[in-house]
Tab-separated table of C-alpha atoms and ligand atoms in Angstrom:
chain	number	residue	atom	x	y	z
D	770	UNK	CA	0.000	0.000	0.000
D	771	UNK	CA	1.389	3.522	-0.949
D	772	UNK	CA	0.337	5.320	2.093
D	773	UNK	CA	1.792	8.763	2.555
D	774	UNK	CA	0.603	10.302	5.639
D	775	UNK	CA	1.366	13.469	7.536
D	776	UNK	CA	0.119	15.952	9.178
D	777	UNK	CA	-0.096	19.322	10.919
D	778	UNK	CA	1.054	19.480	14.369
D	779	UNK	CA	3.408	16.623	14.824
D	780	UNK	CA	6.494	18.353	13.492
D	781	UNK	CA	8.837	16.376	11.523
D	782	UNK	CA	6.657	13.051	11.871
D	783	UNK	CA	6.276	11.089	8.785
D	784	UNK	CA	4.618	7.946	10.056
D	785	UNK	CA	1.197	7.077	9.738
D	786	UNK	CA	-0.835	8.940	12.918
D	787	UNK	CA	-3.455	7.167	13.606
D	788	UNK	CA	-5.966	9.937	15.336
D	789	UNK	CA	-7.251	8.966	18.712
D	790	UNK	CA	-9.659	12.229	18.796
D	791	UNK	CA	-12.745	12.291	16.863
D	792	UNK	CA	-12.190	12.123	13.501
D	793	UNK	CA	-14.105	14.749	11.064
D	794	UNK	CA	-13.946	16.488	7.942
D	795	UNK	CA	-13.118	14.256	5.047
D	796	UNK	CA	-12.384	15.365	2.496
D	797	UNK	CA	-11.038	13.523	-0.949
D	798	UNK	CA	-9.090	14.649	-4.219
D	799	UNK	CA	-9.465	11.250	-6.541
D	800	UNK	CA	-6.835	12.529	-9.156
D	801	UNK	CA	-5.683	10.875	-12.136
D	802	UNK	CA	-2.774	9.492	-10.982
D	803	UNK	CA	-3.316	9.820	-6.885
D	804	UNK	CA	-6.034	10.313	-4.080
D	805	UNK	CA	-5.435	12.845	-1.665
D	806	UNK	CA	-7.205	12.881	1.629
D	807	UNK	CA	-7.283	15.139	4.472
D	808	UNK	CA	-9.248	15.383	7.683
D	809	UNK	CA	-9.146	16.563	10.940
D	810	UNK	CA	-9.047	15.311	14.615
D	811	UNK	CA	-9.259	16.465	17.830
D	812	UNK	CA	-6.737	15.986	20.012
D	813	UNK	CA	-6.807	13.755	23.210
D	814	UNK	CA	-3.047	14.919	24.035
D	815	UNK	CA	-2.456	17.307	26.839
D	816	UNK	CA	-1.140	20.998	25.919
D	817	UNK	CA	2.356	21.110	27.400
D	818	UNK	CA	1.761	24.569	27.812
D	819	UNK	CA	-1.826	25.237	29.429
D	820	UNK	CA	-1.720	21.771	30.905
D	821	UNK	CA	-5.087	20.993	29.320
D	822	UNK	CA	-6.593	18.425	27.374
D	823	UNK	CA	-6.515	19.237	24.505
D	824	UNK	CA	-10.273	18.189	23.769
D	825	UNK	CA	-11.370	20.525	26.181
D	826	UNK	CA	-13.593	23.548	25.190
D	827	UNK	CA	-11.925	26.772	25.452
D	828	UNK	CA	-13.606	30.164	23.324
D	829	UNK	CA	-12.671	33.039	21.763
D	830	UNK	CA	-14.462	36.053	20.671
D	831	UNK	CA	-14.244	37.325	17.409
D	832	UNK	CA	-16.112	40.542	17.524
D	833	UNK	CA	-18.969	40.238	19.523
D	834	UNK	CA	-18.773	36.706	18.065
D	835	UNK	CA	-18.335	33.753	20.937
D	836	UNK	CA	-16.654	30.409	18.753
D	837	UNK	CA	-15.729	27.183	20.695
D	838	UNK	CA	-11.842	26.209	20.406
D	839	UNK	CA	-11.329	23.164	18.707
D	840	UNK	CA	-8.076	21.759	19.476
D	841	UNK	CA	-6.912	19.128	17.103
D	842	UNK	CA	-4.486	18.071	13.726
D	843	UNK	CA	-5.154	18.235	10.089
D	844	UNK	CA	-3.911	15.267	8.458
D	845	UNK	CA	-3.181	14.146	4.927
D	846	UNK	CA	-2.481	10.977	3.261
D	847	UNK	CA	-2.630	9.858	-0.194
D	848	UNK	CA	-2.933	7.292	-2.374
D	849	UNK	CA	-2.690	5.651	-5.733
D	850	UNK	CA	-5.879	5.643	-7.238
D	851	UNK	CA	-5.566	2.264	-8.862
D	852	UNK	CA	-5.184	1.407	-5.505
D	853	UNK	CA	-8.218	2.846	-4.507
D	854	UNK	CA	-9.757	-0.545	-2.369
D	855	UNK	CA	-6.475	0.042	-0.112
D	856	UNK	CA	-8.106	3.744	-0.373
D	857	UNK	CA	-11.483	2.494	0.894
D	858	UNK	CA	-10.097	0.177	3.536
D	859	UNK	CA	-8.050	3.034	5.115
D	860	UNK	CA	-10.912	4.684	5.544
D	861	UNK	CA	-13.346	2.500	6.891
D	862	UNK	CA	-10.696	1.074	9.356
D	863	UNK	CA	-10.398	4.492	10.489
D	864	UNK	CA	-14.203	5.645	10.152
D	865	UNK	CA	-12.779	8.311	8.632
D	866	UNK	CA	-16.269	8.767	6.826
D	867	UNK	CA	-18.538	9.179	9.848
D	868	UNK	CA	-17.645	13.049	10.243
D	869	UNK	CA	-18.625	14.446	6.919
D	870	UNK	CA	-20.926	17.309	5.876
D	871	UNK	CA	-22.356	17.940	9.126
D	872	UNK	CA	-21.837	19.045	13.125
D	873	UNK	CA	-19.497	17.517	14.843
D	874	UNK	CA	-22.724	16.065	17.611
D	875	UNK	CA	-24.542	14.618	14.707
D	876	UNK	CA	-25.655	11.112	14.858
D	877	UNK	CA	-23.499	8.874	12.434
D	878	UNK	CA	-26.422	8.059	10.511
D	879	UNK	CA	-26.351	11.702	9.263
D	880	UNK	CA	-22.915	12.099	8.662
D	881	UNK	CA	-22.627	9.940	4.919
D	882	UNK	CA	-21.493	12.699	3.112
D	883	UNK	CA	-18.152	13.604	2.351
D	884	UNK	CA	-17.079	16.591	-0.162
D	885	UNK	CA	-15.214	15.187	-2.782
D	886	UNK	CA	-13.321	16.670	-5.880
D	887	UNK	CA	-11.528	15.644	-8.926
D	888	UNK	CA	-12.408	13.522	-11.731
D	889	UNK	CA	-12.588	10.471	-9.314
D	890	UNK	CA	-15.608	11.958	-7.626
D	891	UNK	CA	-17.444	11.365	-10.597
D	892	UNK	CA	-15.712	8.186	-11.747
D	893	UNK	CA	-15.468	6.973	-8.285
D	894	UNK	CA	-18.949	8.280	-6.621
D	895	UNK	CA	-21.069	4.503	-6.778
D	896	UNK	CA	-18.187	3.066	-5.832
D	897	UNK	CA	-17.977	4.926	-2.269
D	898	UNK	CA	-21.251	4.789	-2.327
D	899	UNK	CA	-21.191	1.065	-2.753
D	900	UNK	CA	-18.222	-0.096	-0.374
D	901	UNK	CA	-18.531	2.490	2.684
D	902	UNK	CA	-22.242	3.692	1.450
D	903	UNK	CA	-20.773	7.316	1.555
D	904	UNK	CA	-22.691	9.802	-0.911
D	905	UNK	CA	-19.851	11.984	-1.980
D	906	UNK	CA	-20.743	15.995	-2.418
D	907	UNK	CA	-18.620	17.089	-5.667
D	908	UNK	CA	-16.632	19.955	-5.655
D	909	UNK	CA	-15.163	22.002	-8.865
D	910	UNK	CA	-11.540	20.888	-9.076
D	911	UNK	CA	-10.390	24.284	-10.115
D	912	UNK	CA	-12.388	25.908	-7.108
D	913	UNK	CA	-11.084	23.708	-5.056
D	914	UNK	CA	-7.170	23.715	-6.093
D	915	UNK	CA	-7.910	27.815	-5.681
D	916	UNK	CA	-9.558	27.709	-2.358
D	917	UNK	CA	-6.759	25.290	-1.155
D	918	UNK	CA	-3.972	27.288	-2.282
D	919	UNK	CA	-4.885	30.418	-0.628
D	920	UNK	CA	-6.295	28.526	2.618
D	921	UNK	CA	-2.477	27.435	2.288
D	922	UNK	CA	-0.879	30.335	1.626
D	923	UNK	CA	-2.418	32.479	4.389
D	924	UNK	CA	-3.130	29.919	7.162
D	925	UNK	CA	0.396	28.080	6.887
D	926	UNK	CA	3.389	29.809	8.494
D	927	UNK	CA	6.443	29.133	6.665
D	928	UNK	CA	3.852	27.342	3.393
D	929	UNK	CA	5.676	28.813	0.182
D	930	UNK	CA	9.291	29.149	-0.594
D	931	UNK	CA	12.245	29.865	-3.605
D	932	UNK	CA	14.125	26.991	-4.741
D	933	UNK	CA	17.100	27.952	-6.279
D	934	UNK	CA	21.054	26.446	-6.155
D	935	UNK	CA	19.978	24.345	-4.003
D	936	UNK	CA	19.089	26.814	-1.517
D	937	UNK	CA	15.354	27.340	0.031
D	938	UNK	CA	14.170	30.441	1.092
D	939	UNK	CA	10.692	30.766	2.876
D	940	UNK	CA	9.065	33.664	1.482
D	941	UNK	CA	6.720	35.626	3.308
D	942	UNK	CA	3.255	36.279	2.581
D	943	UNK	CA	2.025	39.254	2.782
D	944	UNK	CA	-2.049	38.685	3.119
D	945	UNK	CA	-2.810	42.153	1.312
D	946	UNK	CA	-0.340	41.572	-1.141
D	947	UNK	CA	-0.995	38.021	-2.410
D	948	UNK	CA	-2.884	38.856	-5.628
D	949	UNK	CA	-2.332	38.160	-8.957
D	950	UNK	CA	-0.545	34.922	-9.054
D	951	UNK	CA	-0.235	32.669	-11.386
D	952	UNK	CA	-0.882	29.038	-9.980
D	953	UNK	CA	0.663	25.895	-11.671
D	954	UNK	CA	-1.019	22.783	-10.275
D	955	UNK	CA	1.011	19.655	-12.085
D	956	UNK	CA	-0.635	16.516	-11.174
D	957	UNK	CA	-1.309	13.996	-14.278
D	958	UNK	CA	-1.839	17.094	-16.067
D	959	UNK	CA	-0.881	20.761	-15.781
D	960	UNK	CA	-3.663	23.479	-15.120
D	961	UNK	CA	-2.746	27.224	-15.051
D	962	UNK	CA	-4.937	29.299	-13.434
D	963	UNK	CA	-4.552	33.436	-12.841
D	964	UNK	CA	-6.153	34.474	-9.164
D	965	UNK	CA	-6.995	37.549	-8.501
D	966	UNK	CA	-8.769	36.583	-4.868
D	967	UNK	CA	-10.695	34.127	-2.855
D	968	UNK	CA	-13.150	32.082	-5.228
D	969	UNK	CA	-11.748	35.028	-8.164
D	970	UNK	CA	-10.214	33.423	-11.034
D	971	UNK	CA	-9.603	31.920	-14.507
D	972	UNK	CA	-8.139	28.885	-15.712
D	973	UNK	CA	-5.873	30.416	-18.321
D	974	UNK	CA	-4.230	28.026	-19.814
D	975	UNK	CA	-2.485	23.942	-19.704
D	976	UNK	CA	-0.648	21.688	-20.937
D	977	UNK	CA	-0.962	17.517	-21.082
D	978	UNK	CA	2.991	17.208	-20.993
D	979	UNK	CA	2.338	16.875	-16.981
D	980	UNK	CA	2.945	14.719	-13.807
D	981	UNK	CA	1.564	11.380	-15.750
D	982	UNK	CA	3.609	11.735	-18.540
D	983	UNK	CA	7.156	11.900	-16.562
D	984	UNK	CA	5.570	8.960	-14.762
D	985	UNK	CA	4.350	7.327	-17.670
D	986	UNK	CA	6.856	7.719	-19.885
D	987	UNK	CA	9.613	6.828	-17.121
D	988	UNK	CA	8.109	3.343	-16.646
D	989	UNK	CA	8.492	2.445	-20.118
D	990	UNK	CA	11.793	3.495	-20.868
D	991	UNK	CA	13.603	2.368	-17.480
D	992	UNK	CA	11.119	-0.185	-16.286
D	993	UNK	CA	11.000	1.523	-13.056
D	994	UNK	CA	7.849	-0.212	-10.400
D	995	UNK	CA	7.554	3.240	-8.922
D	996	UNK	CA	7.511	7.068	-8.987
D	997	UNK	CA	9.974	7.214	-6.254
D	998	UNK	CA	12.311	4.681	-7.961
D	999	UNK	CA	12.156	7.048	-10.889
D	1000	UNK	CA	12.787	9.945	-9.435
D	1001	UNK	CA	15.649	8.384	-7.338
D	1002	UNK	CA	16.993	7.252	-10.692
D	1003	UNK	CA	16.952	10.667	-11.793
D	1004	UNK	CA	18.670	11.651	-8.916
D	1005	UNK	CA	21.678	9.335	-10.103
D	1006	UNK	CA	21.703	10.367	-13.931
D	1007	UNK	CA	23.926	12.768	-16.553
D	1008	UNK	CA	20.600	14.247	-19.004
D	1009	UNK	CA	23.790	15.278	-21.122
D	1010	UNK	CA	24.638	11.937	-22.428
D	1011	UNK	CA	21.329	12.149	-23.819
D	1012	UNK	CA	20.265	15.338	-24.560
D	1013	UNK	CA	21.578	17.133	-27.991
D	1014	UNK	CA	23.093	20.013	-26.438
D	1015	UNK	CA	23.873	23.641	-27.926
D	1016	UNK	CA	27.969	22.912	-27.843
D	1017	UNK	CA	27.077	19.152	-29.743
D	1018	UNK	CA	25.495	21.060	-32.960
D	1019	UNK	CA	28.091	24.343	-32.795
D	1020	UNK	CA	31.391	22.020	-32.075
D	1021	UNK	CA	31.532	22.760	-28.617
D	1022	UNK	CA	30.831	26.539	-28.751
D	1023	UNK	CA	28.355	28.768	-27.363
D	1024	UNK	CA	26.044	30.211	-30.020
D	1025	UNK	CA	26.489	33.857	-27.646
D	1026	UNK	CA	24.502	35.750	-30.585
D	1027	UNK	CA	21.475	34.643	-29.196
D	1028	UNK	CA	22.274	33.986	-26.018
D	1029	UNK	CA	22.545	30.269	-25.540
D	1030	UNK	CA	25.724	28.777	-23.944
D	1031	UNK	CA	27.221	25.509	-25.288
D	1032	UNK	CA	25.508	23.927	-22.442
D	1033	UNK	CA	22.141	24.778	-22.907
D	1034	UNK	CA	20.161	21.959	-24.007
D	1035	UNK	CA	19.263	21.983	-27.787
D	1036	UNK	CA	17.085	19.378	-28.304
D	1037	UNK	CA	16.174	16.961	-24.951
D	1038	UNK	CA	16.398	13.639	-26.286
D	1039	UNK	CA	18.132	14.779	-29.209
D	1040	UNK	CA	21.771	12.288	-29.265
D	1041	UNK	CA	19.334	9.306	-29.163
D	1042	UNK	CA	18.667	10.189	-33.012
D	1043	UNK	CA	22.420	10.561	-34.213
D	1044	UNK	CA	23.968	7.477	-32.234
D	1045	UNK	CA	23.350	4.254	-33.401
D	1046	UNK	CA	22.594	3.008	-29.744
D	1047	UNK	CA	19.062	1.046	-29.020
D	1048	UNK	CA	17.340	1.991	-25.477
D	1049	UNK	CA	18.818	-0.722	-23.851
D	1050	UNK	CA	22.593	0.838	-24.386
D	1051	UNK	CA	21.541	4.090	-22.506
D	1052	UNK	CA	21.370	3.703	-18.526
D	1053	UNK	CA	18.070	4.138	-17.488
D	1054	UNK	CA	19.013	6.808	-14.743
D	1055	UNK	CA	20.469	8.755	-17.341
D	1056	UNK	CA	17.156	8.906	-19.121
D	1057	UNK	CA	15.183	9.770	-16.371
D	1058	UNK	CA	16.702	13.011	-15.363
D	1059	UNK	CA	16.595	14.046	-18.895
D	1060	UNK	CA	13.033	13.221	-19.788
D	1061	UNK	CA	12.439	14.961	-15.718
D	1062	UNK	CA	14.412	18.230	-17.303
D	1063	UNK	CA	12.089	18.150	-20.630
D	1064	UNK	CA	9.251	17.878	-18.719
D	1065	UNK	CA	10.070	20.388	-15.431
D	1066	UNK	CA	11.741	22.771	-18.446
D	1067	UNK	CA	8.682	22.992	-20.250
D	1068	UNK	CA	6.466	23.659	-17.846
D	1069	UNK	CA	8.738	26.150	-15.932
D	1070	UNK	CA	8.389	27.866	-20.146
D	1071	UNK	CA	4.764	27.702	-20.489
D	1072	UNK	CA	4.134	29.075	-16.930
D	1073	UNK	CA	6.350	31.873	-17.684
D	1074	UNK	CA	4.782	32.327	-20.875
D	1075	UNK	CA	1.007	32.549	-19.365
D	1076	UNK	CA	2.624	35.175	-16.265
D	1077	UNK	CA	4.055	37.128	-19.519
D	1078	UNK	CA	1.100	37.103	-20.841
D	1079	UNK	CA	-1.322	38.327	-17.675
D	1080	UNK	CA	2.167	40.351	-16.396
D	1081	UNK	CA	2.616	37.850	-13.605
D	1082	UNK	CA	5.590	38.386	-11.601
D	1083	UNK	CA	4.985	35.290	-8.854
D	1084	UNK	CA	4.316	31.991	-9.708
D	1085	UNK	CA	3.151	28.721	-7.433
D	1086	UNK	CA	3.580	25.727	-8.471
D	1087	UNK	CA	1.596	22.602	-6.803
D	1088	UNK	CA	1.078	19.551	-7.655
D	1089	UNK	CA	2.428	16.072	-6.725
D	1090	UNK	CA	4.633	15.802	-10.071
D	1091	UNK	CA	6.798	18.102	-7.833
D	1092	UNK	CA	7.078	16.115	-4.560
D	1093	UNK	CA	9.575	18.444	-3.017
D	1094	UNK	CA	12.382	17.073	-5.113
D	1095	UNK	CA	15.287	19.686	-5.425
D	1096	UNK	CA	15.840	18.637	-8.789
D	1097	UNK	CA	12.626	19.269	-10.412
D	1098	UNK	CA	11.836	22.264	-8.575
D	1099	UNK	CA	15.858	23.552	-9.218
D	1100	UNK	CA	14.664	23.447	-13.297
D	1101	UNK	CA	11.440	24.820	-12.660
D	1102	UNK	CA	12.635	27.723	-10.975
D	1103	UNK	CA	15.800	28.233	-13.599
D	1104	UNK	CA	13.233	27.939	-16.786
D	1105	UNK	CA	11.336	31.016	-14.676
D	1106	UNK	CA	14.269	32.725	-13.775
D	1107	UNK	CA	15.987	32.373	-17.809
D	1108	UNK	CA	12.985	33.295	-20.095
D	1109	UNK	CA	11.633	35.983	-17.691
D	1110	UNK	CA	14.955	37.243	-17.161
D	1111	UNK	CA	14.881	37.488	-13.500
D	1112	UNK	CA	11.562	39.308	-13.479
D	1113	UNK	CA	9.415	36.245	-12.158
D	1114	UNK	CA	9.965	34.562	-9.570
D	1115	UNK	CA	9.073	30.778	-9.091
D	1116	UNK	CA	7.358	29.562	-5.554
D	1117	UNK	CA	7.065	26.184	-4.032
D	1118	UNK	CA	4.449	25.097	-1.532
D	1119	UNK	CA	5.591	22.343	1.106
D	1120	UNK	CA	1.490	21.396	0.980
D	1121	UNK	CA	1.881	20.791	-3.006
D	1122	UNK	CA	-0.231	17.981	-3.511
D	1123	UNK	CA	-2.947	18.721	-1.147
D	1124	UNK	CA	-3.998	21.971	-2.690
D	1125	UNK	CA	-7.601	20.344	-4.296
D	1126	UNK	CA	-7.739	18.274	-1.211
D	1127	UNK	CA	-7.521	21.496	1.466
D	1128	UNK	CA	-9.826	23.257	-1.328
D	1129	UNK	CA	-12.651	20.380	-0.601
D	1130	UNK	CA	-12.018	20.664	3.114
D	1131	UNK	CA	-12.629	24.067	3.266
D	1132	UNK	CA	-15.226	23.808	1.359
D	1133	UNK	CA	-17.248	21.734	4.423
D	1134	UNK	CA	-17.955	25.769	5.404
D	1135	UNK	CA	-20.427	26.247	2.815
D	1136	UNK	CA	-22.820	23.490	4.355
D	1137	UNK	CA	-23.015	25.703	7.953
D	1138	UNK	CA	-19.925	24.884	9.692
D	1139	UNK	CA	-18.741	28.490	9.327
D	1140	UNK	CA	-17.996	29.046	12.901
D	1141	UNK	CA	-16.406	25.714	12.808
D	1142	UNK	CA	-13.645	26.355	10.142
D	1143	UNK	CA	-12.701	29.950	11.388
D	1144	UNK	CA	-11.854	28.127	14.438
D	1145	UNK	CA	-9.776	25.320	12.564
D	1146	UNK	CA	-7.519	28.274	10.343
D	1147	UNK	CA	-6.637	29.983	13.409
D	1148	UNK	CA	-4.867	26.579	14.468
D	1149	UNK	CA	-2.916	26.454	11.190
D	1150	UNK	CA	-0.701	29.659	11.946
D	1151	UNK	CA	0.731	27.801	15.183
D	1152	UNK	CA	1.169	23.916	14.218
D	1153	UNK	CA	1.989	24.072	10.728
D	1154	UNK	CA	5.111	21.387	10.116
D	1155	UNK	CA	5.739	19.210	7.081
D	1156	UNK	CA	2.957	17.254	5.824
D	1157	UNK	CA	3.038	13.583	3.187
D	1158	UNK	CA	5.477	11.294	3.324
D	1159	UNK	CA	8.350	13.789	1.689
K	1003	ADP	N1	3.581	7.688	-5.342
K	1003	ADP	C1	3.279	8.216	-6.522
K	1003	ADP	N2	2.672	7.456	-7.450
K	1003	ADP	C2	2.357	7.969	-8.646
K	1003	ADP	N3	2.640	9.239	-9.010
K	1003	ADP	C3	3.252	10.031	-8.135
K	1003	ADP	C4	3.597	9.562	-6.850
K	1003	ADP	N4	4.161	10.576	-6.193
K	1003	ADP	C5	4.179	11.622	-7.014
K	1003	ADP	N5	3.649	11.306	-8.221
K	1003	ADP	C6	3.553	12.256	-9.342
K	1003	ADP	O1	2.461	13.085	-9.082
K	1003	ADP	C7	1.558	13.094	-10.192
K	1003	ADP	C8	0.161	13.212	-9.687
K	1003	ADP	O2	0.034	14.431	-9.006
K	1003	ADP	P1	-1.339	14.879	-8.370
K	1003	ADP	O3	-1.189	16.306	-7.973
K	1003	ADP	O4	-1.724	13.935	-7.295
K	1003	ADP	O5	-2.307	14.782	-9.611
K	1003	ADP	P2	-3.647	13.961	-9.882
K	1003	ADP	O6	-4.684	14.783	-9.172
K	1003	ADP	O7	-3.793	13.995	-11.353
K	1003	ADP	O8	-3.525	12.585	-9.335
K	1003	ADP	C9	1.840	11.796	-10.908
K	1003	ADP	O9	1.463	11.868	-12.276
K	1003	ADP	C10	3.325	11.642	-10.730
K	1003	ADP	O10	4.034	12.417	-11.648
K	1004	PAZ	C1	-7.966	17.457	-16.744
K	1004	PAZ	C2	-7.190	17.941	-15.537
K	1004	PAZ	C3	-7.790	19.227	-15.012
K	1004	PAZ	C4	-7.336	16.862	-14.437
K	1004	PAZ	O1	-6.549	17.207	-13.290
K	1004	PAZ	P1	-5.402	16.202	-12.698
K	1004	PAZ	O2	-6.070	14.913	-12.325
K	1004	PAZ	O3	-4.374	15.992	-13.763
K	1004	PAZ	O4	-4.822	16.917	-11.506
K	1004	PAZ	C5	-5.670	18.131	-15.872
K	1004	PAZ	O5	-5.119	16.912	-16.190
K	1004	PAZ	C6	-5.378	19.137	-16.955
K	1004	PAZ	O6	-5.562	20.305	-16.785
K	1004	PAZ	N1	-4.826	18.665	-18.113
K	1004	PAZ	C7	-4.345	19.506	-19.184
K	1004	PAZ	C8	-5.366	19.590	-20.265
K	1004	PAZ	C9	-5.029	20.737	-21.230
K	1004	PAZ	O7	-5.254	21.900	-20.875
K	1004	PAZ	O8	-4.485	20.454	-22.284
């Protein structure tokens, strides 16, 4: 089972939690390639600080506004969705589905819903309905990757960062000064979307060169059994044995009149064509990191292109395809950085692959809950650590 769990509030933990609060909140991104869950618990732990459970009901005011504390964790886990029965098992082990769509105090019988985005909630819906009899309440994938981004980006201390030279930098967000951006979600596919606020946006543009085609393609050529294989391959390769670079065509030279140094890459893939080698002569890590350059390289271009277009200067990029990997996110951020000539700037989010997931989650405050999820973001600011298995 591919089980990648995390969550908020446990910093640095990787294993699987199982939650020993009540469990609420479900909420499910069935993706092309992956499922992405996250709910909440409370908390039976005791608060090193106050001494108190943390269970126990404490209140705020907000205005003249009394809201109930809610101490507890967000967690996330994911899955593969052809795996999706180890999916459905997970959850009814857990009864992760008897919190959904309504109060906390509700009777379990009422509690069968569970908001649900991506394609999966369609595909999948008489399936959950079938195995756990949960009806699932679909959600707009591009709403949701929206919502979930700037639920992110506000609520998580510390949430988006600069990758370059192998050197992170946390960037800080300034909550009145978060709009435009462009956001880059690559999951099986790429969708680009320009937000201009909360639930304000278009989806301006994508590409199917995405997540599932580094994945795809990767299994065939290096007969890789998973993603994280791949990707370690990648780790261990030379793209240039492969790739037709600038100094290959001009004899070793930079072609300086328009600006491309004899290392730039030419044409990815392009010594396969002149050497009379078959597949099998070329190591398989070498041809993972350069199909992972083609792919981050292109992306990184058509982003840039799309912020050029809508005069973008800040760019997130989400999406599982990155999984925090320095190498991907290193030519992301250089593709940005060379066509835009410094002028945009390339952003990473350490939530990446939850962003539709956190969308559906907060979307549990259009069904009344309101009070509810104000009191679950103010958590966020103060437990935020890592979350997945990365
Ligand atoms: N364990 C994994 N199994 C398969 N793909 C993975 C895994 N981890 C990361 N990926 C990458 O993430 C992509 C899916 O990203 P995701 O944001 O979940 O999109 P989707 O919603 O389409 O499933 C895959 O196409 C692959 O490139
Ligand atoms: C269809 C999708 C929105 C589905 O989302 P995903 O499961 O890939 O995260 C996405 O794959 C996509 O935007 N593909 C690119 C299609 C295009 O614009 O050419």
């Amino acid at each position: 089972m591919d089980l990648g769990v995390g969550e908020l509030g446990t910093p640095g933990n990787s294993k699987p939690h199982q939650p020993s609060g009540q469990i609420s909140h479900l909420a499910l991104d069935i993706g092309g390639s992956l499922i992405k869950l996250v709910y909440f618990s409370t908390s039976d732990d005791v608060d090193d600080e106050t001494g108190r459970s943390a269970t126990e009901s404490l209140s705020v005011y907000n205005g003249n506004k009394k809201y109930p504390v809610l101490k507890g964790r967000l967690h996330f886990a994911k899955f593969e969705t052809t795996k999706i029965y180890d999916c459905l098992e997970f959850i009814q082990k857990n009864q992760l589905h008897l919190g959904g769509c309504q109060h906390l105090e509700a009777s379990p019988i009422d509690k069968a819903v569970i908001k649900a985005t991506g394609g999966g909630a369609y595909k999948y819906a008489d399936l959950f309905q079938e195995k756990l009899g949960i009806c699932l309440d679909k959600e707009d994938e591009m709403d949701c990757l929206v919502a979930g981004a700037n639920f992110l980006l506000k609520g998580i201390h510390q949430e988006a960062f600069t990758y370059m030279d192998g050197q992170k930098e946390f960037v800080q967000i300034d909550h009145n000064d978060l709009y435009p951006y462009l956001l880059v979600n690559i999951g099986s596919g790429v969708s680009m979307l320009k937000v201009d606020g909360d639930g304000k946006f278009e989806r301006v543009s994508g590409t199917n060169v995405g997540g599932g085609t580094f994945w795809g393609l990767g299994r065939l050529l290096t007969n890789c059994k998973s993603f994280d294989e791949l990707l370690e391959l990648s780790h261990k390769g030379n793209n240039r044995v492969i790739d037709m670079l600038v100094g290959d065509i001009y004899g070793g030279m930079d072609y300086s009149k328009i600006g491309l140094s004899s290392t730039t890459i030419a044409s990815s893939f392009g010594k396969a064509i002149s050497d009379s080698k078959e597949l099998a002569d070329y190591r398989p890590e070498d041809i993972a990191r350069s199909l992972l350059r083609m792919i981050s390289n292109n992306i990184g271009q058509i982003s840039y292109l799309n912020a050029l277009r809508f005069g973008l200067k800040r760019i997130f990029f989400g999406g599982f395809f990155i999984r925090g990997h320095a190498y991907t996110m290193d030519t992301i951020a250089v593709a940005v950085h060379f066509w835009s000539k410094g002028e945009a700037k390339a952003m990473f989010l350490r939530h990446e692959g939850f962003l539709g997931a956190s969308g559906a989650f907060m979307s549990y405050g259009k069904c009344g809950l309101d009070d509810l999820m104000v009191q679950l973001i103010q958590q966020f600011p103060f437990t935020a650590s890592p979350a997945g298995d990365t």
